[in-house]
Coordinates of C-alpha atoms in Angstrom, one line a residue:
X1 CA 17.5 10.4 7.3
X2 CA 14.5 12.3 6.0
X3 CA 10.8 11.3 5.8
X4 CA 9.1 9.9 2.8
X5 CA 8.5 11.6 -0.6
X6 CA 5.1 10.1 -1.5
X7 CA 3.0 11.9 -4.1
X8 CA -0.5 10.4 -4.0
X9 CA -1.4 8.7 -7.2
X10 CA 2.1 9.3 -8.7
X11 CA 4.9 7.9 -6.5
X12 CA 5.0 5.7 -3.4
X13 CA 8.3 6.0 -1.5
X14 CA 9.4 3.3 0.9
X15 CA 12.6 1.9 2.3
X16 CA 14.3 -1.5 2.5
X17 CA 13.5 -1.6 6.3
X18 CA 9.7 -1.5 5.7
X19 CA 8.1 -4.9 6.3
X20 CA 7.1 -6.4 3.0
X21 CA 9.3 -4.2 0.8
X22 CA 10.3 -7.1 -1.4
X23 CA 6.7 -8.0 -2.2
X24 CA 6.0 -4.9 -4.4
X25 CA 6.7 -5.3 -8.1
X26 CA 6.0 -3.5 -11.4
X27 CA 2.6 -4.5 -12.7
X28 CA 1.1 -5.1 -9.2
X29 CA -2.3 -3.7 -8.3
X30 CA -2.5 -1.7 -5.0
X31 CA -4.7 0.1 -2.6
X32 CA -3.8 3.0 -0.4
X33 CA -4.6 2.6 3.3
X34 CA -4.5 5.3 6.0
X35 CA -4.1 3.4 9.3
X36 CA -4.9 6.1 11.7
X37 CA -8.3 6.7 10.1
X38 CA -9.0 3.1 9.0
X39 CA -9.8 4.2 5.4
X40 CA -8.8 3.0 2.0
X41 CA -8.6 6.0 -0.2
X42 CA -7.4 4.9 -3.6
X43 CA -6.2 2.1 -5.9
X44 CA -4.0 1.7 -9.0
X45 CA -1.2 -0.2 -10.7
X46 CA 2.5 0.0 -10.1
X47 CA 4.9 0.9 -12.9
X48 CA 8.7 1.2 -12.7
X49 CA 10.3 1.0 -9.3
X50 CA 13.5 3.0 -8.9
X51 CA 16.1 2.1 -6.3
X52 CA 18.6 4.4 -4.6
X53 CA 21.1 3.4 -2.0
X54 CA 21.2 5.5 1.3
X55 CA 24.6 5.9 2.8
X56 CA 26.5 3.3 0.6
X57 CA 29.7 4.0 2.6
X58 CA 28.0 2.5 5.7
X59 CA 27.8 -1.1 4.7
X60 CA 26.6 -2.4 8.0
X61 CA 23.4 -0.5 7.9
X62 CA 22.9 0.3 4.2
X63 CA 19.3 1.0 3.3
X64 CA 17.7 1.4 -0.1
X65 CA 15.1 4.0 -1.0
X66 CA 12.4 2.7 -3.4
X67 CA 10.2 4.9 -5.5
X68 CA 7.3 3.0 -7.0
X69 CA 5.9 5.0 -9.9
X70 CA 2.1 4.7 -10.3
X71 CA 1.0 3.8 -13.8
X72 CA -2.7 4.4 -13.2
X73 CA -4.7 5.5 -10.2
X74 CA -8.2 6.2 -9.0
X75 CA -9.1 8.2 -5.9
X76 CA -11.9 6.9 -3.7
X77 CA -14.2 9.8 -3.0
X78 CA -15.4 9.4 -0.4
X79 CA -12.7 7.2 1.2
X80 CA -13.8 3.6 2.0
X81 CA -14.3 3.0 5.7
X82 CA -12.6 -0.4 6.5
X83 CA -15.2 -1.0 9.3
X84 CA -17.9 -1.1 6.6
X85 CA -16.3 -3.9 4.6
X86 CA -14.5 -5.8 7.4
X87 CA -16.9 -8.8 7.2
X88 CA -16.2 -9.2 3.5
X89 CA -12.4 -9.1 3.6
X90 CA -10.7 -12.4 4.3
X91 CA -7.8 -11.2 6.4
X92 CA -10.2 -9.2 8.7
X93 CA -13.3 -11.4 8.7
X94 CA -12.7 -13.4 11.9
X95 CA -10.9 -10.8 13.9
X96 CA -12.1 -8.6 16.8
X97 CA -12.2 -4.9 15.8
X98 CA -9.6 -3.9 13.2
X99 CA -6.7 -5.8 14.6
X100 CA -4.8 -7.4 11.8
X101 CA -5.0 -4.4 9.6
X102 CA -1.4 -4.0 8.5
X103 CA 0.1 -0.6 9.3
X104 CA 3.3 1.0 8.1
X105 CA 4.1 -1.8 5.8
X106 CA 3.5 -3.3 2.4
X107 CA 1.0 -6.1 2.8
X108 CA -0.2 -8.6 0.1
X109 CA -3.9 -9.2 -0.2
X110 CA -5.8 -11.7 -2.3
X111 CA -7.3 -10.8 -5.7
X112 CA -10.7 -11.5 -4.2
X113 CA -10.2 -9.0 -1.4
X114 CA -8.9 -6.4 -3.9
X115 CA -12.0 -6.9 -6.1
X116 CA -14.2 -6.6 -3.0
X117 CA -12.5 -3.4 -2.0
X118 CA -13.1 -1.9 -5.5
X119 CA -16.7 -3.0 -5.6
X120 CA -17.3 -1.5 -2.2
X121 CA -15.7 1.8 -3.3
X122 CA -17.9 1.8 -6.4
X123 CA -14.9 1.5 -8.7
X124 CA -14.7 -1.0 -11.6
X125 CA -11.7 0.5 -13.2
X126 CA -9.3 -2.3 -12.3
X127 CA -11.7 -5.3 -12.0

């Protein structure tokens, strides 16, 4: 099995074994998060999501590749440091450090948190 075929701002590639993979749908708004650096580096909307079976002959461990095509996208320049907005984001507010920041998964956030992230990044495109 190969790595992922992401193209920032164009296609987000994930698999059916990624936590939260069923939560992403066409029309959803999203933010890109880089866990190792604790930064949010862009936001946009999801368009069509393609599905491709991986190893369909192996029914016991059949995975699906998903390719979420991005309809619109804005790059945050500079990237938004999560530490700077931690106290304004509901799922991080009462935690020590940055524990609770989802990594390597698709994680649903509230509309309020999404709006706060965009405001902090100085973007009003998707508000």
